[in-house]
Amino acid sequence: MADWVGLCVATSLLVTFLTAAGYALYSGLLSDITVLTGFPPIKKITFVYKFKKGPYESCGELFKESHGIGPKLSCIGVYYDDPKKVPGPQCRYAVGSILSEGESQADEELLKSYETSGFKVFSFPEVTHVVTASFPHRTFFSVLLGMRRVYPRLEHYIKARRLCAHPFLEIYREGLIQFMAPLARQGDFYVPEIRQAERRLVEREDLHSDSEGSGSDSNSEYSSGSGVLPLDSRETSPAAAASPVRSVALQDEEDRDHRGRSSRGTSFGEPDCEQTTGGQRAEREERLRRGPDEKRPEAQEWLGVVVGEE
């Protein structure tokens, strides 16, 4: 009897182990992960979302709420902070559902249902270059496996190639979790709540700088000490950024022309020694223009005086 009980227990454990292993394999435990740079998995989208701050582990409730209103819609999550560098309570994310993609129109009834539940509407543009990867979405365990397996690959890929890719998006549709990080127009992927927070931060820093009464460049609105890029400056052109250097060069050229043409061979960073010798150089050039036989006006006047005395 005891042998029979032991055999049943061993069989049960074996079946449980095989079931768990099969479930893990089906969820994507050994699935291949390929990280690529190329076209995004989505086009221009209009989506509804709720913005939250807190540990990313808490976003499941928002996914559940959004999926409950539109069960046939693709869900989307946007994550703005690196949890390795930012404390959990300060991590920012937006979770919701995609209403339309490309030229398709959103369902007005669904949109009203989402807005009634407190969701907001926003759009992301279509970009041409992103870092992307995918992972099977077959079970709830697939989500946990995807987080554990895909993000380290993405991080290694981005660092190895020194790419600027942010924020990170997760799109859940058609049995896949599609991971994506744009390489261009990243500012267009930040929801209004984050834009407003950045503006307020910049305004506070500007007020703090003004209160100190400092006119140094380190406290100006273009200072990089804050680490926050003003939203209005995202599309600054290279020509506009280079204009101060060009104006300095023009001013320096005007100053050299005003001091005399004799300084053309002088480098830009040469000391102002030409100011003390400019008269001597001008005098030499004047002699060269008159030629060797032409006498200086001062010499002609002196000779006239001497002849007159004689």
Coordinates of C-alpha atoms in Angstrom, one line a residue:
M1 CA 0.0 0.0 0.0
A2 CA 2.8 2.4 0.9
D3 CA 4.5 1.6 -2.4
W4 CA 1.3 2.4 -4.2
V5 CA 0.9 5.8 -2.5
G6 CA 4.6 6.7 -3.2
L7 CA 4.1 5.8 -6.9
C8 CA 1.0 8.0 -7.1
V9 CA 2.8 10.9 -5.5
A10 CA 5.8 10.5 -7.8
T11 CA 3.5 10.3 -10.8
S12 CA 1.6 13.4 -9.7
L13 CA 4.8 15.4 -9.3
L14 CA 6.0 14.3 -12.6
V15 CA 2.8 15.3 -14.3
T16 CA 2.8 18.6 -12.5
F17 CA 6.4 19.2 -13.6
L18 CA 5.7 18.3 -17.2
T19 CA 2.6 20.4 -17.2
A20 CA 4.5 23.4 -15.9
A21 CA 7.3 22.9 -18.3
G22 CA 4.9 22.6 -21.2
Y23 CA 3.1 25.8 -20.1
A24 CA 6.4 27.7 -19.8
L25 CA 7.5 26.5 -23.3
Y26 CA 4.1 27.4 -24.8
S27 CA 4.3 30.8 -23.2
G28 CA 7.6 31.5 -24.9
L29 CA 10.3 30.3 -22.5
L30 CA 12.6 29.3 -25.4
S31 CA 11.3 31.5 -28.1
D32 CA 13.8 33.2 -30.3
I33 CA 14.2 37.0 -29.8
T34 CA 15.4 39.1 -32.7
V35 CA 16.1 42.8 -32.2
L36 CA 16.1 44.9 -35.3
T37 CA 16.3 48.5 -36.5
G38 CA 13.9 49.3 -39.2
F39 CA 10.2 50.2 -39.9
P40 CA 7.8 50.2 -36.9
P41 CA 5.2 47.6 -36.4
I42 CA 2.5 50.3 -36.3
K43 CA 1.6 53.3 -38.4
K44 CA 0.1 56.5 -37.2
I45 CA -2.2 55.6 -34.3
T46 CA -4.9 57.3 -32.3
F47 CA -5.3 55.8 -28.9
V48 CA -6.9 56.3 -25.5
Y49 CA -4.9 56.2 -22.3
K50 CA -4.5 56.8 -18.7
F51 CA -1.3 58.3 -17.3
K52 CA 0.1 57.1 -14.0
K53 CA 3.2 57.4 -11.9
G54 CA 4.4 54.4 -9.9
P55 CA 6.1 51.0 -10.2
Y56 CA 5.6 49.4 -13.6
E57 CA 4.3 46.3 -11.9
S58 CA 1.1 48.2 -11.1
C59 CA 0.2 48.8 -14.7
G60 CA -1.8 45.6 -15.0
E61 CA -5.0 47.2 -13.5
L62 CA -5.0 49.8 -16.3
F63 CA -4.5 47.1 -19.0
K64 CA -7.4 45.2 -17.5
E65 CA -9.7 48.3 -17.4
S66 CA -8.9 49.3 -20.9
H67 CA -9.3 45.8 -22.3
G68 CA -12.6 45.5 -20.5
I69 CA -14.1 48.5 -22.3
G70 CA -12.8 47.5 -25.8
P71 CA -11.9 43.8 -25.7
K72 CA -11.4 43.7 -29.5
L73 CA -8.9 46.6 -29.5
S74 CA -5.1 46.3 -29.3
C75 CA -3.7 47.4 -26.0
I76 CA -0.7 49.7 -25.7
G77 CA 1.7 50.6 -22.9
V78 CA 4.2 53.5 -23.1
Y79 CA 7.1 53.6 -20.5
Y80 CA 9.1 56.7 -20.1
D81 CA 11.6 56.0 -17.4
D82 CA 14.4 53.4 -16.8
P83 CA 13.4 51.6 -13.6
K84 CA 17.1 50.9 -12.9
K85 CA 17.7 54.6 -12.6
V86 CA 14.4 56.1 -11.5
P87 CA 12.8 55.1 -8.2
G88 CA 9.6 53.0 -8.7
P89 CA 7.1 55.6 -7.3
Q90 CA 8.5 58.2 -9.8
C91 CA 8.3 56.0 -13.0
R92 CA 5.9 57.4 -15.5
Y93 CA 3.8 55.4 -17.9
A94 CA 0.6 55.5 -20.0
V95 CA -1.6 52.5 -20.7
G96 CA -4.7 52.2 -23.0
S97 CA -6.0 50.9 -26.3
I98 CA -5.5 51.7 -29.9
L99 CA -8.7 53.2 -31.5
S100 CA -7.4 53.6 -35.1
E101 CA -4.3 53.1 -37.1
G102 CA -3.3 54.7 -40.4
E103 CA -6.3 56.3 -42.2
S104 CA -9.0 54.3 -40.4
Q105 CA -11.5 56.1 -38.3
A106 CA -12.1 55.5 -34.6
D107 CA -15.4 54.1 -33.3
E108 CA -17.2 57.0 -31.8
E109 CA -19.2 54.8 -29.4
L110 CA -16.1 53.3 -28.0
L111 CA -14.4 56.6 -27.8
K112 CA -17.3 58.0 -25.7
S113 CA -17.2 54.9 -23.4
Y114 CA -13.5 55.4 -22.8
E115 CA -13.9 59.2 -22.2
T116 CA -16.7 58.4 -19.7
S117 CA -14.3 56.2 -17.8
G118 CA -11.7 58.9 -17.6
F119 CA -9.4 58.0 -20.5
K120 CA -7.8 60.7 -22.7
V121 CA -7.2 60.7 -26.4
F122 CA -3.8 61.2 -28.1
S123 CA -2.0 60.3 -31.4
F124 CA 1.5 59.0 -32.2
P125 CA 3.0 59.7 -35.6
E126 CA 4.4 57.2 -38.0
V127 CA 8.2 57.1 -38.0
T128 CA 10.6 55.4 -40.3
H129 CA 13.2 54.0 -37.9
V130 CA 12.7 52.3 -34.7
V131 CA 14.3 49.6 -32.6
T132 CA 11.9 46.7 -32.4
A133 CA 11.4 43.1 -31.2
S134 CA 8.5 40.8 -30.7
F135 CA 7.5 38.0 -28.3
P136 CA 4.6 35.5 -28.3
H137 CA 1.6 36.5 -26.2
R138 CA -0.2 33.2 -25.5
T139 CA -0.7 33.2 -21.8
F140 CA -0.5 35.6 -18.8
F141 CA 3.0 34.1 -18.1
S142 CA 4.0 35.3 -21.6
V143 CA 4.0 38.9 -20.3
L144 CA 6.3 38.1 -17.5
L145 CA 8.7 36.1 -19.7
G146 CA 8.6 38.9 -22.3
M147 CA 9.7 41.5 -19.7
R148 CA 12.5 39.3 -18.4
R149 CA 13.8 38.2 -21.8
V150 CA 13.2 41.1 -24.2
Y151 CA 14.3 44.2 -22.4
P152 CA 17.8 43.0 -21.6
R153 CA 18.2 42.3 -25.3
L154 CA 16.9 45.7 -26.3
E155 CA 19.2 47.5 -23.8
H156 CA 22.3 45.6 -25.0
Y157 CA 21.4 46.3 -28.7
I158 CA 20.9 50.0 -28.1
K159 CA 24.0 50.5 -26.0
A160 CA 26.2 48.5 -28.3
R161 CA 25.2 50.7 -31.2
R162 CA 25.1 53.9 -29.2
L163 CA 21.5 54.6 -30.3
C164 CA 19.1 57.2 -28.9
A165 CA 15.9 55.3 -28.6
H166 CA 13.0 56.3 -26.3
P167 CA 10.4 55.9 -24.9
F168 CA 9.6 52.2 -25.0
L169 CA 6.2 51.0 -26.3
E170 CA 4.5 47.6 -25.9
I171 CA 1.7 46.8 -28.4
Y172 CA -0.4 43.7 -27.6
R173 CA -2.2 42.3 -30.7
E174 CA -2.5 39.2 -32.9
G175 CA -0.9 36.9 -30.4
L176 CA 2.3 39.0 -30.1
I177 CA 3.8 41.6 -27.8
Q178 CA 5.6 44.0 -30.1
F179 CA 8.3 46.1 -28.4
M180 CA 9.3 49.4 -30.0
A181 CA 11.5 52.4 -29.3
P182 CA 11.5 55.3 -31.8
L183 CA 14.8 56.6 -33.1
A184 CA 13.3 59.9 -34.4
R185 CA 10.6 62.4 -33.3
Q186 CA 10.8 61.0 -29.7
G187 CA 9.2 64.2 -28.4
D188 CA 6.0 63.3 -30.3
F189 CA 5.6 60.1 -28.2
Y190 CA 5.4 62.0 -24.9
V191 CA 1.8 62.4 -23.7
P192 CA 0.7 65.9 -22.6
E193 CA 1.0 65.2 -18.9
I194 CA 4.8 64.8 -19.3
R195 CA 5.1 67.8 -21.6
Q196 CA 3.3 70.0 -19.0
A197 CA 5.5 68.7 -16.2
E198 CA 8.7 69.5 -18.2
R199 CA 7.4 73.0 -19.0
R200 CA 6.7 73.6 -15.3
L201 CA 10.2 72.3 -14.4
V202 CA 11.8 74.6 -16.9
E203 CA 9.8 77.6 -15.7
R204 CA 10.7 77.0 -12.1
E205 CA 14.4 76.8 -13.0
D206 CA 14.1 80.0 -15.0
L207 CA 12.5 81.7 -12.0
H208 CA 15.2 80.4 -9.7
S209 CA 17.9 81.7 -12.1
D210 CA 16.2 85.1 -12.3
S211 CA 15.9 85.3 -8.5
E212 CA 19.7 84.8 -8.1
G213 CA 20.3 87.7 -10.5
S214 CA 23.0 85.9 -12.3
G215 CA 23.7 86.8 -15.9
S216 CA 26.2 83.9 -16.5
D217 CA 25.6 81.5 -19.3
S218 CA 25.4 78.6 -16.8
N219 CA 22.1 80.0 -15.5
S220 CA 20.6 81.0 -18.8
E221 CA 17.6 79.2 -20.4
Y222 CA 20.0 77.3 -22.7
S223 CA 22.1 75.9 -19.8
S224 CA 22.5 72.2 -19.8
G225 CA 22.8 71.8 -16.1
S226 CA 19.1 70.9 -15.6
G227 CA 19.2 68.0 -18.0
V228 CA 15.8 68.9 -19.3
L229 CA 15.3 69.9 -22.9
P230 CA 12.7 72.7 -23.3
L231 CA 9.9 71.3 -25.5
D232 CA 10.0 74.3 -27.8
S233 CA 13.6 73.6 -28.6
R234 CA 13.1 70.1 -30.0
E235 CA 13.1 71.3 -33.6
T236 CA 15.9 73.8 -33.4
S237 CA 17.7 73.9 -36.7
P238 CA 21.5 73.5 -37.0
A239 CA 21.7 76.9 -38.8
A240 CA 20.0 78.7 -35.9
A241 CA 22.3 76.9 -33.4
A242 CA 25.4 78.0 -35.3
S243 CA 24.3 81.6 -35.7
P244 CA 26.2 83.0 -32.6
V245 CA 29.5 81.6 -33.8
R246 CA 28.9 83.1 -37.2
S247 CA 28.1 86.5 -35.7
V248 CA 31.3 86.4 -33.7
A249 CA 33.3 85.6 -36.8
L250 CA 31.7 88.4 -38.7
Q251 CA 32.3 90.9 -35.9
D252 CA 35.9 89.8 -35.7
E253 CA 36.3 90.2 -39.4
E254 CA 34.8 93.8 -39.2
D255 CA 37.2 94.6 -36.4
R256 CA 40.2 93.4 -38.4
D257 CA 39.0 95.4 -41.5
H258 CA 38.7 98.5 -39.3
R259 CA 42.2 98.1 -38.0
G260 CA 43.7 97.7 -41.4
R261 CA 44.2 95.3 -44.3
S262 CA 47.7 94.4 -43.1
S263 CA 46.4 91.7 -40.7
R264 CA 45.0 89.2 -43.3
G265 CA 47.7 86.7 -42.6
T266 CA 47.0 86.7 -38.8
S267 CA 45.2 83.7 -37.3
F268 CA 41.8 84.0 -35.5
G269 CA 43.3 83.3 -32.1
E270 CA 46.4 85.5 -32.4
P271 CA 47.1 88.1 -29.6
D272 CA 46.4 91.8 -30.2
C273 CA 50.0 92.6 -30.9
E274 CA 48.9 93.9 -34.3
Q275 CA 47.4 96.9 -32.6
T276 CA 50.9 98.1 -31.5
T277 CA 52.6 97.5 -34.8
G278 CA 49.7 98.4 -37.1
G279 CA 51.1 101.9 -37.8
Q280 CA 54.5 100.5 -38.8
R281 CA 52.9 97.9 -41.1
A282 CA 50.7 100.6 -42.8
E283 CA 53.8 102.7 -43.2
R284 CA 55.7 99.9 -45.0
E285 CA 52.7 99.2 -47.3
E286 CA 52.5 102.9 -48.1
R287 CA 56.2 102.9 -49.1
L288 CA 55.6 99.8 -51.3
R289 CA 52.7 101.5 -53.1
R290 CA 54.8 104.7 -53.8
G291 CA 57.7 102.7 -55.2
P292 CA 61.4 103.1 -54.4
D293 CA 61.9 106.4 -56.3
E294 CA 59.0 108.3 -54.7
K295 CA 59.8 110.3 -51.7
R296 CA 57.8 110.6 -48.6
P297 CA 55.8 113.8 -48.1
E298 CA 57.7 114.6 -45.0
A299 CA 61.1 114.2 -46.8
Q300 CA 59.9 116.5 -49.6
E301 CA 58.9 119.2 -47.1
W302 CA 62.2 118.9 -45.3
L303 CA 64.2 119.2 -48.5
G304 CA 62.2 122.3 -49.5
V305 CA 63.0 124.0 -46.3
V306 CA 66.7 123.2 -46.6
V307 CA 66.8 124.5 -50.2
G308 CA 65.0 127.6 -49.2
E309 CA 67.5 128.3 -46.5
E310 CA 70.4 127.8 -48.9

